[in-house]
PDB file of C-alpha atoms in Angstrom:
ATOM      1  CA  MET A1318     -14.402   9.148  12.047  1.00  0.00           C
ATOM      2  CA  SER A1319     -14.086   9.386   7.908  1.00  0.00           C
ATOM      3  CA  ILE A1320     -10.859   8.195   6.173  1.00  0.00           C
ATOM      4  CA  ARG A1321      -9.542  10.935   3.699  1.00  0.00           C
ATOM      5  CA  VAL A1322      -8.333   9.626   0.653  1.00  0.00           C
ATOM      6  CA  ALA A1323      -6.303  11.224  -2.249  1.00  0.00           C
ATOM      7  CA  VAL A1324      -5.639   9.647  -5.389  1.00  0.00           C
ATOM      8  CA  PHE A1325      -2.798   9.714  -8.028  1.00  0.00           C
ATOM      9  CA  ASP A1326      -3.129   8.032 -11.385  1.00  0.00           C
ATOM     10  CA  ASP A1327      -2.818   9.143 -14.582  1.00  0.00           C
ATOM     11  CA  ASN A1328      -5.618   7.092 -16.263  1.00  0.00           C
ATOM     12  CA  ALA A1329      -8.581   9.608 -15.890  1.00  0.00           C
ATOM     13  CA  LYS A1330     -11.200   6.721 -15.934  1.00  0.00           C
ATOM     14  CA  ARG A1331      -9.393   4.934 -13.106  1.00  0.00           C
ATOM     15  CA  ARG A1332      -9.039   8.085 -11.012  1.00  0.00           C
ATOM     16  CA  GLU A1333     -12.938   8.597 -11.693  1.00  0.00           C
ATOM     17  CA  GLY A1334     -13.859   5.328 -10.624  1.00  0.00           C
ATOM     18  CA  LEU A1335     -11.882   5.269  -7.476  1.00  0.00           C
ATOM     19  CA  GLN A1336     -13.397   8.669  -6.567  1.00  0.00           C
ATOM     20  CA  MET A1337     -16.470   7.155  -6.824  1.00  0.00           C
ATOM     21  CA  LEU A1338     -15.892   4.061  -5.135  1.00  0.00           C
ATOM     22  CA  ILE A1339     -14.392   5.982  -2.001  1.00  0.00           C
ATOM     23  CA  ASP A1340     -17.085   8.569  -1.838  1.00  0.00           C
ATOM     24  CA  SER A1341     -19.795   6.067  -1.945  1.00  0.00           C
ATOM     25  CA  THR A1342     -18.343   4.049   0.890  1.00  0.00           C
ATOM     26  CA  ASP A1343     -19.312   4.953   4.380  1.00  0.00           C
ATOM     27  CA  ASN A1344     -16.719   6.485   6.553  1.00  0.00           C
ATOM     28  CA  MET A1345     -14.508   7.437   3.550  1.00  0.00           C
ATOM     29  CA  SER A1346     -14.420  10.185   1.191  1.00  0.00           C
ATOM     30  CA  CYS A1347     -11.887  11.261  -1.436  1.00  0.00           C
ATOM     31  CA  VAL A1348     -10.222  14.223  -0.859  1.00  0.00           C
ATOM     32  CA  GLY A1349      -8.692  15.079  -4.284  1.00  0.00           C
ATOM     33  CA  ALA A1350      -7.448  13.069  -7.446  1.00  0.00           C
ATOM     34  CA  TRP A1351      -4.366  14.077  -9.746  1.00  0.00           C
ATOM     35  CA  PRO A1352      -2.684  12.754 -12.734  1.00  0.00           C
ATOM     36  CA  ASP A1353       0.825  12.806 -11.736  1.00  0.00           C
ATOM     37  CA  CYS A1354       2.779  13.943  -8.857  1.00  0.00           C
ATOM     38  CA  ARG A1355       4.174  17.247  -9.885  1.00  0.00           C
ATOM     39  CA  GLU A1356       2.680  19.134  -6.752  1.00  0.00           C
ATOM     40  CA  VAL A1357       2.204  16.016  -4.620  1.00  0.00           C
ATOM     41  CA  VAL A1358       3.468  18.140  -1.589  1.00  0.00           C
ATOM     42  CA  ARG A1359       1.099  20.859  -2.264  1.00  0.00           C
ATOM     43  CA  HIS A1360      -1.947  18.702  -3.201  1.00  0.00           C
ATOM     44  CA  VAL A1361      -1.356  16.422   0.498  1.00  0.00           C
ATOM     45  CA  MET A1362      -0.801  19.859   2.326  1.00  0.00           C
ATOM     46  CA  GLU A1363      -3.931  21.154   1.034  1.00  0.00           C
ATOM     47  CA  THR A1364      -6.095  18.175   1.055  1.00  0.00           C
ATOM     48  CA  THR A1365      -4.577  16.448   4.250  1.00  0.00           C
ATOM     49  CA  PRO A1366      -5.591  12.923   3.455  1.00  0.00           C
ATOM     50  CA  ASP A1367      -5.114   9.849   5.877  1.00  0.00           C
ATOM     51  CA  VAL A1368      -4.444   7.598   2.947  1.00  0.00           C
ATOM     52  CA  VAL A1369      -2.873   8.266  -0.572  1.00  0.00           C
ATOM     53  CA  LEU A1370      -3.660   5.722  -3.397  1.00  0.00           C
ATOM     54  CA  MET A1371      -0.442   6.200  -5.661  1.00  0.00           C
ATOM     55  CA  ASP A1372      -0.028   4.549  -9.012  1.00  0.00           C
ATOM     56  CA  ILE A1373       3.609   4.085  -9.736  1.00  0.00           C
ATOM     57  CA  ASP A1374       4.021   4.744 -13.682  1.00  0.00           C
ATOM     58  CA  MET A1375       2.900   8.306 -14.107  1.00  0.00           C
ATOM     59  CA  PRO A1376       4.143  10.998 -16.527  1.00  0.00           C
ATOM     60  CA  HIS A1377       6.310  13.739 -15.241  1.00  0.00           C
ATOM     61  CA  VAL A1378       6.894  12.710 -11.666  1.00  0.00           C
ATOM     62  CA  ASP A1379       6.398   8.818 -10.976  1.00  0.00           C
ATOM     63  CA  GLY A1380       4.482   7.308  -8.072  1.00  0.00           C
ATOM     64  CA  ILE A1381       7.887   6.250  -6.307  1.00  0.00           C
ATOM     65  CA  GLU A1382       9.301  10.007  -6.519  1.00  0.00           C
ATOM     66  CA  GLY A1383       5.815  10.993  -5.344  1.00  0.00           C
ATOM     67  CA  VAL A1384       6.249   8.833  -2.367  1.00  0.00           C
ATOM     68  CA  THR A1385       9.674  10.035  -1.444  1.00  0.00           C
ATOM     69  CA  LEU A1386       8.341  13.809  -1.441  1.00  0.00           C
ATOM     70  CA  ILE A1387       5.432  13.121   0.722  1.00  0.00           C
ATOM     71  CA  ARG A1388       7.358  11.081   3.326  1.00  0.00           C
ATOM     72  CA  LYS A1389       9.768  14.244   3.629  1.00  0.00           C
ATOM     73  CA  GLN A1390       7.295  16.142   5.266  1.00  0.00           C
ATOM     74  CA  PHE A1391       4.166  13.833   6.095  1.00  0.00           C
ATOM     75  CA  LYS A1392       5.259  10.952   7.992  1.00  0.00           C
ATOM     76  CA  ASP A1393       1.892   9.747   9.226  1.00  0.00           C
ATOM     77  CA  VAL A1394       0.018   9.546   6.028  1.00  0.00           C
ATOM     78  CA  LYS A1395      -0.356   6.190   4.893  1.00  0.00           C
ATOM     79  CA  ILE A1396       0.399   5.470   1.306  1.00  0.00           C
ATOM     80  CA  LEU A1397      -0.690   2.501  -0.839  1.00  0.00           C
ATOM     81  CA  MET A1398       1.014   1.801  -4.086  1.00  0.00           C
ATOM     82  CA  GLN A1399      -1.144   0.845  -7.120  1.00  0.00           C
ATOM     83  CA  THR A1400       0.361  -0.694 -10.372  1.00  0.00           C
ATOM     84  CA  VAL A1401       0.121  -3.208 -12.892  1.00  0.00           C
ATOM     85  CA  PHE A1402       4.055  -3.876 -12.241  1.00  0.00           C
ATOM     86  CA  GLU A1403       5.007  -7.171 -10.283  1.00  0.00           C
ATOM     87  CA  ASP A1404       8.393  -5.876 -11.150  1.00  0.00           C
ATOM     88  CA  ASN A1405      10.615  -6.829  -8.099  1.00  0.00           C
ATOM     89  CA  GLU A1406      12.721  -3.664  -8.153  1.00  0.00           C
ATOM     90  CA  LYS A1407       9.697  -1.566  -8.712  1.00  0.00           C
ATOM     91  CA  ILE A1408       8.339  -3.153  -5.337  1.00  0.00           C
ATOM     92  CA  PHE A1409      11.373  -2.688  -3.824  1.00  0.00           C
ATOM     93  CA  ASP A1410      11.839   1.073  -4.565  1.00  0.00           C
ATOM     94  CA  ALA A1411       8.498   1.655  -3.422  1.00  0.00           C
ATOM     95  CA  ILE A1412       8.855  -0.007   0.015  1.00  0.00           C
ATOM     96  CA  LEU A1413      12.218   1.562   0.339  1.00  0.00           C
ATOM     97  CA  ALA A1414      10.727   4.963  -0.635  1.00  0.00           C
ATOM     98  CA  GLY A1415       8.080   4.778   2.341  1.00  0.00           C
ATOM     99  CA  ALA A1416       5.217   2.750   0.795  1.00  0.00           C
ATOM    100  CA  ASN A1417       2.545   1.141   3.482  1.00  0.00           C
ATOM    101  CA  GLY A1418       1.444  -1.384   0.771  1.00  0.00           C
ATOM    102  CA  TYR A1419       1.466  -2.504  -2.563  1.00  0.00           C
ATOM    103  CA  LEU A1420      -1.565  -3.460  -4.654  1.00  0.00           C
ATOM    104  CA  LEU A1421      -1.874  -4.322  -8.091  1.00  0.00           C
ATOM    105  CA  LYS A1422      -4.487  -2.813 -10.043  1.00  0.00           C
ATOM    106  CA  GLN A1423      -6.660  -5.391 -10.990  1.00  0.00           C
ATOM    107  CA  THR A1424      -7.466  -5.567  -7.122  1.00  0.00           C
ATOM    108  CA  ALA A1425     -11.133  -5.985  -6.667  1.00  0.00           C
ATOM    109  CA  PRO A1426     -13.046  -2.695  -5.214  1.00  0.00           C
ATOM    110  CA  ASP A1427     -13.909  -4.309  -1.921  1.00  0.00           C
ATOM    111  CA  ARG A1428     -10.449  -5.466  -1.523  1.00  0.00           C
ATOM    112  CA  ILE A1429      -9.071  -1.774  -2.273  1.00  0.00           C
ATOM    113  CA  LEU A1430     -11.720  -0.319   0.350  1.00  0.00           C
ATOM    114  CA  GLU A1431     -10.242  -3.105   3.088  1.00  0.00           C
ATOM    115  CA  SER A1432      -6.853  -2.224   2.225  1.00  0.00           C
ATOM    116  CA  ILE A1433      -7.272   1.419   2.720  1.00  0.00           C
ATOM    117  CA  ARG A1434      -8.883   0.497   6.360  1.00  0.00           C
ATOM    118  CA  GLU A1435      -5.983  -1.990   7.013  1.00  0.00           C
ATOM    119  CA  ALA A1436      -3.314   0.740   6.445  1.00  0.00           C
ATOM    120  CA  MET A1437      -5.263   3.334   8.557  1.00  0.00           C
ATOM    121  CA  GLY A1438      -5.285   0.431  11.381  1.00  0.00           C
ATOM    122  CA  GLY A1439      -1.424   0.086  11.143  1.00  0.00           C
ATOM    123  CA  GLY A1440      -1.405  -3.040   8.597  1.00  0.00           C
ATOM    124  CA  ALA A1441       0.798  -3.154   5.471  1.00  0.00           C
ATOM    125  CA  PRO A1442      -1.918  -4.291   2.885  1.00  0.00           C
ATOM    126  CA  MET A1443      -0.549  -6.321  -0.327  1.00  0.00           C
ATOM    127  CA  THR A1444      -1.840  -8.520  -2.874  1.00  0.00           C
ATOM    128  CA  PRO A1445      -1.163 -12.320  -2.628  1.00  0.00           C
ATOM    129  CA  SER A1446       1.217 -12.401  -5.507  1.00  0.00           C
ATOM    130  CA  ILE A1447       3.141  -9.142  -4.325  1.00  0.00           C
ATOM    131  CA  ALA A1448       3.257 -10.291  -0.708  1.00  0.00           C
ATOM    132  CA  ARG A1449       5.371 -13.568  -2.014  1.00  0.00           C
ATOM    133  CA  LYS A1450       7.533 -11.288  -4.146  1.00  0.00           C
ATOM    134  CA  VAL A1451       8.479  -9.108  -0.818  1.00  0.00           C
ATOM    135  CA  LEU A1452       8.961 -11.964   1.313  1.00  0.00           C
ATOM    136  CA  THR A1453      11.159 -13.703  -1.556  1.00  0.00           C
ATOM    137  CA  LEU A1454      12.939 -10.312  -1.970  1.00  0.00           C
ATOM    138  CA  PHE A1455      13.959 -10.188   1.865  1.00  0.00           C
ATOM    139  CA  ALA A1456      14.062 -13.886   2.527  1.00  0.00           C
ATOM    140  CA  GLN A1457      17.490 -14.412   0.735  1.00  0.00           C
ATOM    141  CA  PRO A1458      19.466 -12.160   3.188  1.00  0.00           C
ATOM    142  CA  PHE A1459      17.436 -13.576   6.161  1.00  0.00           C
ATOM    143  CA  LYS A1460      18.551 -17.353   4.890  1.00  0.00           C
ATOM    144  CA  LYS A1461      22.347 -16.351   4.943  1.00  0.00           C
ATOM    145  CA  SER A1462      22.235 -14.609   8.398  1.00  0.00           C
ATOM    146  CA  GLY A1463      19.914 -17.193  10.125  1.00  0.00           C
ATOM    147  CA  ASP A1464      17.162 -14.811  10.983  1.00  0.00           C
ATOM    148  CA  LEU A1465      14.255 -16.880   9.684  1.00  0.00           C
ATOM    149  CA  GLN A1466      15.655 -20.152  11.585  1.00  0.00           C
ATOM    150  CA  SER A1467      15.569 -17.898  14.760  1.00  0.00           C
ATOM    151  CA  LEU A1468      11.322 -17.045  14.330  1.00  0.00           C
ATOM    152  CA  THR A1469       9.479 -18.905  16.953  1.00  0.00           C
ATOM    153  CA  ALA A1470       6.692 -21.069  15.832  1.00  0.00           C
ATOM    154  CA  ARG A1471       4.117 -18.559  16.314  1.00  0.00           C
ATOM    155  CA  GLU A1472       6.035 -15.995  13.981  1.00  0.00           C
ATOM    156  CA  HIS A1473       6.259 -18.721  11.319  1.00  0.00           C
ATOM    157  CA  ASP A1474       2.685 -19.150  11.643  1.00  0.00           C
ATOM    158  CA  VAL A1475       1.962 -15.379  11.161  1.00  0.00           C
ATOM    159  CA  LEU A1476       4.584 -15.281   8.244  1.00  0.00           C
ATOM    160  CA  SER A1477       2.770 -18.333   6.583  1.00  0.00           C
ATOM    161  CA  LEU A1478      -0.587 -16.660   6.654  1.00  0.00           C
ATOM    162  CA  LEU A1479       0.698 -13.590   5.087  1.00  0.00           C
ATOM    163  CA  VAL A1480       2.604 -15.099   2.280  1.00  0.00           C
ATOM    164  CA  ARG A1481      -0.630 -17.102   1.447  1.00  0.00           C
ATOM    165  CA  GLY A1482      -2.554 -13.565   0.927  1.00  0.00           C
ATOM    166  CA  HIS A1483      -4.114 -13.321   4.700  1.00  0.00           C
ATOM    167  CA  SER A1484      -4.415  -9.862   6.112  1.00  0.00           C
ATOM    168  CA  TYR A1485      -3.356  -9.043   9.377  1.00  0.00           C
ATOM    169  CA  LYS A1486      -6.672  -9.324  10.702  1.00  0.00           C
ATOM    170  CA  MET A1487      -7.452 -12.576   9.134  1.00  0.00           C
ATOM    171  CA  ALA A1488      -4.151 -14.014   9.950  1.00  0.00           C
ATOM    172  CA  ALA A1489      -4.985 -12.922  13.893  1.00  0.00           C
ATOM    173  CA  ALA A1490      -8.320 -14.232  13.859  1.00  0.00           C
ATOM    174  CA  GLN A1491      -7.352 -17.674  12.597  1.00  0.00           C
ATOM    175  CA  LEU A1492      -4.692 -17.710  15.282  1.00  0.00           C
ATOM    176  CA  GLU A1493      -7.004 -16.362  17.591  1.00  0.00           C
ATOM    177  CA  ILE A1494      -4.750 -13.719  18.766  1.00  0.00           C
ATOM    178  CA  GLY A1495      -5.245  -9.778  18.818  1.00  0.00           C
ATOM    179  CA  VAL A1496      -3.929  -7.901  15.835  1.00  0.00           C
ATOM    180  CA  GLU A1497      -1.907  -6.105  18.011  1.00  0.00           C
ATOM    181  CA  THR A1498      -0.430  -9.243  19.183  1.00  0.00           C
ATOM    182  CA  LEU A1499       1.108  -9.715  15.746  1.00  0.00           C
TER     183      LEU A1499
END
């Protein structure tokens, strides 16, 4: 089965690079690439991607609004945000809009491909620095409510590995459990 990927990024060279990377990878194909999200619903409808790589900062209609528009009609499409921003508000907004993962643009090409596969497998790929920010954002209410204290030892182990940047697959292997058990 080939993973169909669509790219939304206002940088033409980056779009071209991502298209070449995806098209040169076994079992992946780039079904389209666009500089903004003005017609994101039409593009997704016409190309039926499994995964969308979405830049946040684009002209006209930005990536966060693009995610919101996609989610209204396409619940099963996986959306990975790509950005140069480590801004807490943008991370939070992207996740609330329905993003499945969040990668920095300087992420290595092999990690981008791994993240696409991870998202297809039900994961939520994030670069380590973003994962730390996300956990910090969400830890504050948990500390107050006591939810973090109610985690089992195994749940603490999993959370610790994810914070350190392990993928779900890597964490499962290290803990000698199945990914579906996480």
